[in-house]
Amino acid sequence: MSTLLEMKGICKSFNGVPALQDVQLTLESGEVHALLGENGAGKSTLIKILGGIYSKDSGEIYIDGKQVQISNVKEARENGISIIHQELMMLPQMTIYENVFLGQEYKSNGFVKRSEMIEKTREMLKFFSLDLDPREKLGHLPIAQQQIIEIVRAISFGARIIVMDEPTSSLSDKEVDFLFSAIRRLKKENVGIIYISHRMSELDEIADRVTVMRDGGYVSTEVIKEVTREELITKMVGRTLGDYYVHTHTPSDEVVMKVTNYSDGDMVKEASFELHKGEVLGFAGLVGAGRSELMSCIFGVTKKKSGEITLEGQPLQINSVRDAMAAGIALVPEDRKQEALYLDQSVRYNMTIEVLDKFLKSGRYNAKKESAIVEEYVEKMSVKLASPSQKIIRLSGGNQQKVIIGRWLAGSPKILILDEPTRGVDIGAKVEIYHIIDELVKGGVSVIIISSELPEVIGMSDRIVVMGEGRIKGVLERNEADQERIMSLATSE
Ligand code: ADP
Ligand code: MG
């Protein structure tokens, strides 16, 4: 093996916010080199620099030991670099071979040599055991095959360094196997592959070495066989797994909300439970157990059919979300993209949309006050952003979630209901969200957390309500809860 690529001292800032600081990476020929890091660690930025999409602020790139300048995609290609992006970059309405030869058509005397391109494509497809007609429309193929076509295209350009940015995120297990066998063939041809993924299990299977990045910095490079998953996670998040869940508070016995015999006439059947002040109350159960439905009903999203709620000892009528919010209840829904985010809008807008009346003093909008609140919660939730005017869609999943939680905290709720708060969130942001929850309950807020990750419910909650088939099957104290007990309650008759 010989060193194909070396990147060193790479730095890059966006609008003054550093995204990469002194990052390095080496790639041998015939090597699969994994690039590992949480969302926002800087992986995509690093390879976009390699691919000539972003320009670096400083640093050097060497190919076969010779320093190269890569200032655009064409120069990257001329240096044998090809990037398969997270989003496929091809034209679905065109044929396979047209996609493969896009921008490099075979021509003689100005005429396009169709049959030669078709034959060449057929040959390359065979190499990857794809028995397809090159004249078929690309869009008709499953995503995994489209990805292989992108690889074929890269090779037809003479790529020796192929970067795959989270290629398996939308693939089934079988498709992943197929992609991996394609990667193994490329290895045999001495192509070097940079493989970005945060699926730890894949790395053991396909990668030779791994470089870990964290917060835009280089952490270390390891031989896959010589490093454990735990060690990699620790490197990735900068903490050990033991510190993962945060539970430093003591709940009170005081009942803040009592729900009695709640039914929605559909999924939820006579649910009763009590929530204590300063408590984290977990809701566990299988998918479809009725947990989200119960919370939607309490929050006034759906109508109840029967049941009562008392809040701090007083009966409470909730007929709408407005009623629930006025009573000091907040709910962060499960599907934040669908239900909670205004993707086209700024972070500021997304954070303050629910508390606008705070900045409307006698009908006049108080921008200063709004900015102050946004600043306070960006800081409290340690949201990573360039500016509050930035569109929220630019933020990682973890940071989006923090903005939404911040939105509800800005209204100072007594009860905060979090439905799957850490789904799709990277490990570092998860830990931050756990800290926020722990701090909130210390401040007297009561938190309900629905989670399908049992270790998370067990690690975070003071008590755990187990639901099944729309009913509450039991309540476990923190010290008696384990995965087995929860599962046997969830599935009990
Ligand atoms: P990863 O791929 O590891 O998830 P990225 O390289 O996408 O991380 O992002 C690293 C950091 O750079 C993030 O904080 C991200 O918000 C920021 N960033 C990436 N691209 C841009 C851009 N075009 N403009 C502004 N900030 C960006
Ligand atoms: Mg990325």
XYZ file of C-alpha atoms and ligand atoms in Angstrom:
521
model
C 0.000 0.000 0.000
C 1.096 3.547 -0.638
C -0.231 6.818 0.655
C -2.750 8.126 -1.811
C -3.984 11.198 -0.024
C -2.841 13.354 2.813
C -4.735 16.341 4.167
C -3.175 18.313 6.982
C -3.727 21.439 9.008
C -7.091 22.022 7.359
C -9.000 25.028 8.755
C -12.323 26.487 7.638
C -14.756 29.014 9.099
C -18.262 29.960 8.020
C -19.219 33.555 8.819
C -16.563 33.664 11.472
C -17.668 30.407 13.133
C -14.907 27.790 12.882
C -16.157 24.534 11.354
C -12.723 22.883 10.999
C -9.600 23.487 13.010
C -6.302 21.829 12.141
C -7.857 18.631 10.781
C -5.795 15.861 9.195
C -6.568 12.728 7.236
C -4.497 10.177 5.335
C -5.718 7.541 2.919
C -3.783 4.571 1.553
C -4.578 3.002 -1.791
C -6.947 0.072 -1.383
C -8.021 1.328 2.027
C -11.491 2.018 3.369
C -11.005 4.843 5.807
C -13.995 5.700 7.967
C -14.645 9.247 9.075
C -16.572 9.238 12.315
C -18.105 12.073 14.276
C -21.393 13.405 15.574
C -23.633 15.669 13.527
C -21.851 18.949 13.083
C -18.396 17.505 13.755
C -17.222 18.787 10.366
C -17.082 15.592 8.292
C -19.012 16.892 5.292
C -17.143 20.183 5.361
C -13.801 18.364 5.264
C -14.737 16.284 2.260
C -16.357 19.210 0.475
C -12.969 20.879 0.713
C -11.406 17.771 -0.783
C -14.036 17.804 -3.530
C -13.471 21.454 -4.432
C -16.925 22.536 -3.274
C -15.665 24.649 -0.371
C -12.329 26.413 -0.317
C -10.184 25.939 2.766
C -8.898 28.869 4.796
C -5.568 27.121 5.366
C -3.927 23.702 5.238
C -2.373 21.433 2.630
C -3.521 18.559 0.437
C -1.101 16.014 -1.056
C -1.904 13.329 -3.627
C 0.764 10.682 -4.253
C 3.063 12.842 -2.161
C 2.675 15.922 -4.387
C 0.947 19.026 -3.116
C -2.180 19.914 -5.089
C -4.516 22.887 -5.286
C -8.175 22.019 -5.502
C -10.265 25.101 -6.045
C -13.253 23.646 -7.870
C -14.990 20.391 -8.689
C -13.212 20.071 -12.024
C -9.800 20.239 -10.373
C -10.875 17.664 -7.821
C -11.925 15.358 -10.631
C -8.650 15.895 -12.471
C -6.915 14.770 -9.296
C -8.947 11.575 -9.262
C -11.318 12.608 -6.480
C -14.997 11.798 -6.598
C -17.604 12.397 -3.947
C -20.869 10.548 -3.566
C -22.870 13.085 -1.604
C -25.543 12.492 1.004
C -28.043 13.639 -1.574
C -27.548 11.854 -4.894
C -26.412 14.234 -7.592
C -27.838 12.633 -10.696
C -30.669 13.078 -13.134
C -33.422 10.508 -12.572
C -35.247 11.258 -15.817
C -32.165 10.415 -17.878
C -30.887 6.928 -18.687
C -28.215 5.080 -16.762
C -25.547 5.545 -19.416
C -26.377 9.216 -19.927
C -25.844 9.736 -16.222
C -22.594 7.811 -16.257
C -21.212 9.888 -19.140
C -22.743 13.197 -18.160
C -20.173 15.889 -18.892
C -17.742 13.487 -20.612
C -19.649 12.126 -23.604
C -17.709 10.052 -26.157
C -17.700 12.023 -29.372
C -16.161 11.893 -32.815
C -16.525 14.692 -35.389
C -19.103 16.269 -33.130
C -21.285 13.153 -33.047
C -22.074 11.474 -29.775
C -21.034 7.812 -29.821
C -24.055 6.333 -28.152
C -23.452 2.642 -28.689
C -19.917 2.855 -27.332
C -21.095 4.585 -24.205
C -23.833 2.012 -23.754
C -21.366 -0.847 -24.146
C -18.836 0.679 -21.777
C -21.588 1.245 -19.202
C -22.787 -2.335 -19.545
C -19.254 -3.549 -18.917
C -18.880 -1.464 -15.783
C -22.282 -2.526 -14.464
C -21.170 -6.140 -14.870
C -18.126 -5.429 -12.771
C -20.527 -4.648 -9.921
C -22.756 -7.653 -10.765
C -25.527 -5.400 -11.989
C -27.352 -6.940 -14.901
C -29.135 -3.823 -16.092
C -29.908 -2.267 -19.438
C -27.862 0.947 -19.601
C -30.744 2.534 -21.513
C -33.107 2.201 -18.609
C -34.158 5.403 -16.846
C -32.075 5.968 -13.741
C -35.118 7.009 -11.707
C -36.606 3.542 -12.141
C -33.839 1.940 -10.066
C -33.879 1.538 -6.302
C -31.701 4.022 -4.416
C -28.985 1.460 -3.703
C -28.523 0.781 -7.409
C -28.565 4.484 -8.176
C -25.732 4.798 -5.711
C -23.778 2.105 -7.517
C -24.384 4.015 -10.762
C -22.862 7.049 -9.095
C -19.852 4.947 -8.208
C -19.682 3.678 -11.801
C -19.755 7.268 -12.937
C -16.929 8.137 -10.535
C -14.817 5.288 -11.900
C -15.511 6.254 -15.482
C -13.952 9.601 -14.624
C -10.880 7.716 -13.438
C -11.493 8.329 -9.739
C -8.891 6.851 -7.385
C -10.289 8.455 -4.267
C -13.978 7.944 -3.706
C -15.743 9.578 -0.801
C -19.094 8.272 0.354
C -21.003 10.570 2.687
C -23.405 8.475 4.781
C -24.237 6.210 1.839
C -26.325 3.732 3.794
C -28.643 6.126 5.603
C -31.551 5.263 3.308
C -30.664 1.659 2.415
C -32.135 -1.632 3.569
C -29.832 -4.322 5.028
C -29.738 -6.177 1.732
C -28.870 -3.048 -0.174
C -26.108 -2.306 2.317
C -24.623 -5.756 1.616
C -24.689 -4.976 -2.064
C -22.960 -1.657 -1.576
C -20.330 -3.305 0.609
C -19.522 -5.888 -2.024
C -19.090 -3.047 -4.510
C -16.724 -1.356 -2.075
C -14.688 -4.563 -1.717
C -14.252 -4.711 -5.473
C -13.042 -1.125 -5.533
C -10.489 -1.986 -2.834
C -9.066 -4.716 -5.029
C -8.570 -2.120 -7.757
C -6.529 -0.054 -5.275
C -9.111 2.700 -5.065
C -9.035 4.501 -1.721
C -12.390 5.060 -0.069
C -13.351 7.576 2.587
C -16.472 6.312 4.226
C -18.568 8.622 6.378
C -21.048 7.011 8.707
C -22.121 7.095 12.283
C -23.323 3.514 12.241
C -20.727 1.875 14.387
C -21.665 -1.664 13.384
C -20.860 -0.965 9.738
C -17.361 0.167 10.469
C -16.259 -3.202 11.847
C -17.466 -4.771 8.664
C -16.115 -2.493 5.996
C -13.429 -0.122 7.293
C -9.686 -0.612 7.784
C -8.985 2.536 9.758
C -11.086 5.273 11.295
C -10.447 8.945 11.911
C -12.575 10.487 14.627
C -13.577 14.147 14.558
C -15.217 16.170 17.286
C -16.415 19.806 17.262
C -14.530 20.567 14.071
C -11.268 19.150 15.421
C -9.181 16.046 14.755
C -9.281 13.533 17.630
C -7.353 10.467 16.459
C -6.879 7.806 13.814
C -7.172 4.123 14.780
C -6.942 0.737 13.154
C -10.503 -0.628 13.357
C -9.470 -4.022 14.667
C -7.555 -2.442 17.537
C -10.277 -0.200 18.928
C -13.553 -0.981 20.705
C -16.892 0.662 20.073
C -16.888 2.162 23.537
C -13.520 3.749 22.921
C -14.762 5.202 19.651
C -17.912 6.615 21.236
C -15.883 8.148 24.013
C -13.591 9.765 21.459
C -16.555 10.937 19.460
C -18.435 12.619 22.309
C -15.514 13.352 24.620
C -17.179 11.670 27.569
C -17.452 8.120 28.825
C -20.698 6.193 28.562
C -21.076 6.089 32.336
C -21.815 9.831 32.386
C -24.434 9.431 29.763
C -27.687 9.860 31.674
C -28.010 12.687 34.132
C -29.963 12.227 37.334
C -28.858 14.479 40.163
C -32.231 15.842 41.314
C -34.627 14.712 44.055
C -38.335 14.934 43.239
C -40.917 16.090 45.807
C -44.011 14.135 46.872
C -46.241 17.048 46.041
C -48.686 16.151 43.251
C -48.734 18.834 40.601
C -51.053 17.142 38.106
C -53.489 14.314 38.570
C -55.060 12.655 35.542
C -58.053 10.392 36.203
C -59.725 7.958 33.813
C -58.713 9.737 30.646
C -60.100 8.273 27.424
C -60.128 9.708 23.914
C -62.732 7.314 22.586
C -60.067 5.756 20.392
C -56.560 4.696 21.460
C -56.523 5.922 25.056
C -58.492 3.918 27.608
C -59.100 5.150 31.158
C -55.606 6.307 31.885
C -54.889 7.554 35.407
C -51.586 8.793 36.813
C -50.045 11.427 39.046
C -47.173 13.738 38.246
C -45.050 15.100 41.086
C -43.418 18.488 41.318
C -39.795 18.417 40.218
C -40.129 14.901 38.890
C -39.133 13.224 35.644
C -41.951 10.823 34.885
C -41.066 8.369 32.125
C -43.612 6.787 29.799
C -42.521 3.446 28.384
C -44.324 1.014 26.105
C -44.222 -0.527 22.699
C -44.965 1.539 19.630
C -48.720 2.026 19.466
C -49.177 1.729 23.228
C -51.047 5.036 23.226
C -48.452 7.185 24.975
C -48.346 9.990 22.392
C -52.113 9.814 22.018
C -52.606 10.212 25.784
C -50.329 13.266 25.827
C -52.028 14.812 22.781
C -55.333 14.398 24.578
C -54.050 15.967 27.808
C -52.534 18.825 25.804
C -55.854 19.500 24.054
C -54.708 18.508 20.572
C -57.410 15.842 20.493
C -60.725 15.854 22.333
C -61.149 13.718 25.423
C -64.171 11.496 25.755
C -64.028 11.175 29.506
C -61.749 11.869 32.444
C -60.590 14.670 34.730
C -57.438 16.619 35.339
C -56.532 18.530 38.462
C -53.618 20.928 38.433
C -52.166 21.847 41.834
C -55.365 20.571 43.433
C -57.725 22.596 41.219
C -59.931 21.015 38.556
C -58.787 21.995 35.081
C -60.760 22.017 31.846
C -58.643 21.595 28.742
C -60.563 21.935 25.505
C -57.764 23.274 23.355
C -54.012 23.649 23.173
C -54.508 27.267 24.232
C -56.147 26.099 27.475
C -53.269 23.731 28.167
C -50.657 26.396 27.500
C -52.496 28.933 29.635
C -52.379 26.402 32.474
C -48.597 26.114 32.108
C -48.357 22.874 30.144
C -46.006 22.540 27.157
C -45.545 19.679 24.727
C -42.662 19.029 22.346
C -44.022 16.559 19.791
C -42.284 13.523 18.415
C -42.094 14.507 14.793
C -40.413 17.876 14.997
C -40.056 18.362 11.229
C -43.761 17.869 10.644
C -45.285 19.442 13.677
C -42.928 21.793 15.359
C -40.436 23.394 13.007
C -40.884 26.287 10.643
C -38.065 25.064 8.410
C -37.993 28.157 6.204
C -37.731 30.472 9.161
C -34.886 31.682 11.312
C -33.789 30.229 14.611
C -35.103 33.396 16.280
C -38.558 32.937 14.784
C -38.669 29.263 15.710
C -37.665 29.984 19.253
C -40.096 32.789 20.038
C -43.179 31.890 18.017
C -45.048 30.632 21.099
C -44.205 33.561 23.341
C -44.734 36.417 20.906
C -47.109 38.157 23.293
C -44.140 38.733 25.589
C -42.637 41.101 23.056
C -45.894 42.785 22.202
C -46.150 45.531 24.761
C -49.392 47.474 24.377
C -49.517 46.297 20.788
C -45.921 47.334 19.996
C -43.309 44.774 19.133
C -40.233 44.860 21.350
C -37.314 43.502 19.302
C -34.806 44.060 22.078
C -36.729 41.871 24.451
C -37.063 39.177 21.819
C -33.315 39.219 21.134
C -32.577 38.998 24.833
C -34.780 35.934 25.232
C -33.296 34.256 22.170
C -29.795 34.944 23.450
C -30.680 33.566 26.873
C -31.989 30.275 25.511
C -29.324 29.820 22.839
C -26.838 30.093 25.684
C -28.806 27.932 28.149
C -29.338 25.182 25.605
C -25.873 25.625 24.087
C -27.320 25.739 20.578
C -24.515 25.784 18.018
C -25.230 28.421 15.382
C -23.694 31.258 13.425
C -26.479 33.709 14.199
C -30.131 33.665 15.370
C -31.105 34.884 11.896
C -29.794 31.655 10.414
C -32.484 29.388 8.957
C -33.261 26.543 11.315
C -32.944 23.986 8.527
C -29.181 24.688 8.526
C -28.860 23.336 12.076
C -28.197 19.710 12.977
C -31.092 17.614 14.365
C -29.800 17.961 17.905
C -29.599 21.718 17.670
C -33.059 21.946 16.103
C -34.442 19.983 19.023
C -32.738 22.306 21.485
C -34.339 25.306 19.774
C -37.792 23.753 20.140
C -37.266 22.883 23.772
C -35.989 26.449 24.239
C -39.153 27.747 22.596
C -41.300 26.100 25.218
C -39.041 27.007 28.111
C -39.317 30.651 27.098
C -42.946 30.399 28.196
C -41.855 29.169 31.664
C -44.066 26.065 31.806
C -44.866 24.141 35.002
C -45.165 20.899 33.107
C -43.083 19.998 30.100
C -44.040 16.956 28.035
C -41.275 15.651 25.766
C -42.227 13.030 23.192
C -39.100 11.135 22.045
C -36.884 14.147 22.719
C -33.653 12.535 21.558
C -34.788 10.676 18.467
C -32.528 11.405 15.507
C -30.258 13.432 17.743
C -26.531 12.706 17.972
C -24.942 11.492 21.172
C -23.422 14.788 22.260
C -26.698 16.678 21.888
C -28.505 13.846 23.690
C -26.311 14.278 26.723
C -26.905 18.029 26.622
C -30.660 17.463 26.517
C -30.358 15.146 29.551
C -28.539 17.885 31.430
C -31.222 20.397 30.502
C -33.975 18.066 31.767
C -32.165 17.479 35.032
C -31.660 21.234 35.543
C -35.302 21.974 34.743
C -36.686 19.615 37.351
C -34.230 21.030 39.885
C -35.884 24.358 39.175
C -39.301 22.879 40.053
C -40.588 22.040 36.576
C -42.207 18.606 36.188
C -41.179 16.706 33.078
C -42.958 13.860 31.308
C -40.702 12.022 28.903
C -41.926 9.481 26.373
C -39.116 7.391 24.997
C -38.790 4.151 23.115
C -35.203 3.771 24.253
C -35.578 1.857 27.492
C -32.119 2.705 28.850
C -33.015 6.360 28.386
C -36.326 6.147 30.288
C -34.676 4.107 33.018
C -31.637 6.373 33.236
C -33.588 9.626 33.363
C -36.878 8.952 35.199
C -37.869 9.001 38.869
C -40.853 6.792 38.136
C -41.906 4.989 34.986
C -45.464 4.595 33.759
C -45.765 1.556 31.498
C -48.524 1.602 28.860
C -49.888 -1.084 26.583
C -52.885 -1.078 24.270
C -53.979 2.355 25.388
C -54.010 1.439 29.073
C -51.678 2.071 31.926
C -50.306 -1.317 32.930
C -48.295 -0.250 35.934
C -45.964 2.281 37.501
C -42.420 1.416 38.544
C -40.201 3.295 40.975
C -36.727 4.236 39.752
C -35.040 1.624 41.920
C -37.271 -1.236 40.754
C -37.245 -0.466 37.027
C -35.280 -2.590 34.611
C -35.826 -3.514 30.973
C -37.329 -6.911 31.758
C -39.901 -5.599 34.235
C -40.929 -2.858 31.828
C -41.300 -5.260 28.916
C -43.274 -7.794 30.883
C -45.644 -5.058 32.113
C -45.975 -3.586 28.619
C -47.041 -6.913 27.189
C -49.145 -8.092 30.144
C -52.864 -8.749 29.720
P -21.020 16.809 9.777
O -20.993 16.458 8.328
O -19.922 16.197 10.571
O -22.360 16.568 10.403
P -20.744 19.510 8.796
O -19.434 19.501 8.115
O -21.956 19.429 7.955
O -20.754 18.390 9.918
O -20.869 20.822 9.670
C -19.844 21.304 10.520
C -20.222 22.693 10.988
O -20.141 23.615 9.925
C -21.627 22.762 11.532
O -21.626 23.587 12.671
C -22.396 23.385 10.389
O -23.506 24.124 10.866
C -21.366 24.289 9.741
N -21.599 24.442 8.307
C -21.476 23.482 7.353
N -21.743 23.982 6.128
C -22.051 25.284 6.313
C -22.407 26.369 5.441
N -22.509 26.189 4.107
N -22.659 27.574 5.989
C -22.549 27.779 7.320
N -22.214 26.823 8.197
C -21.962 25.593 7.711
Mg -22.611 15.529 7.111
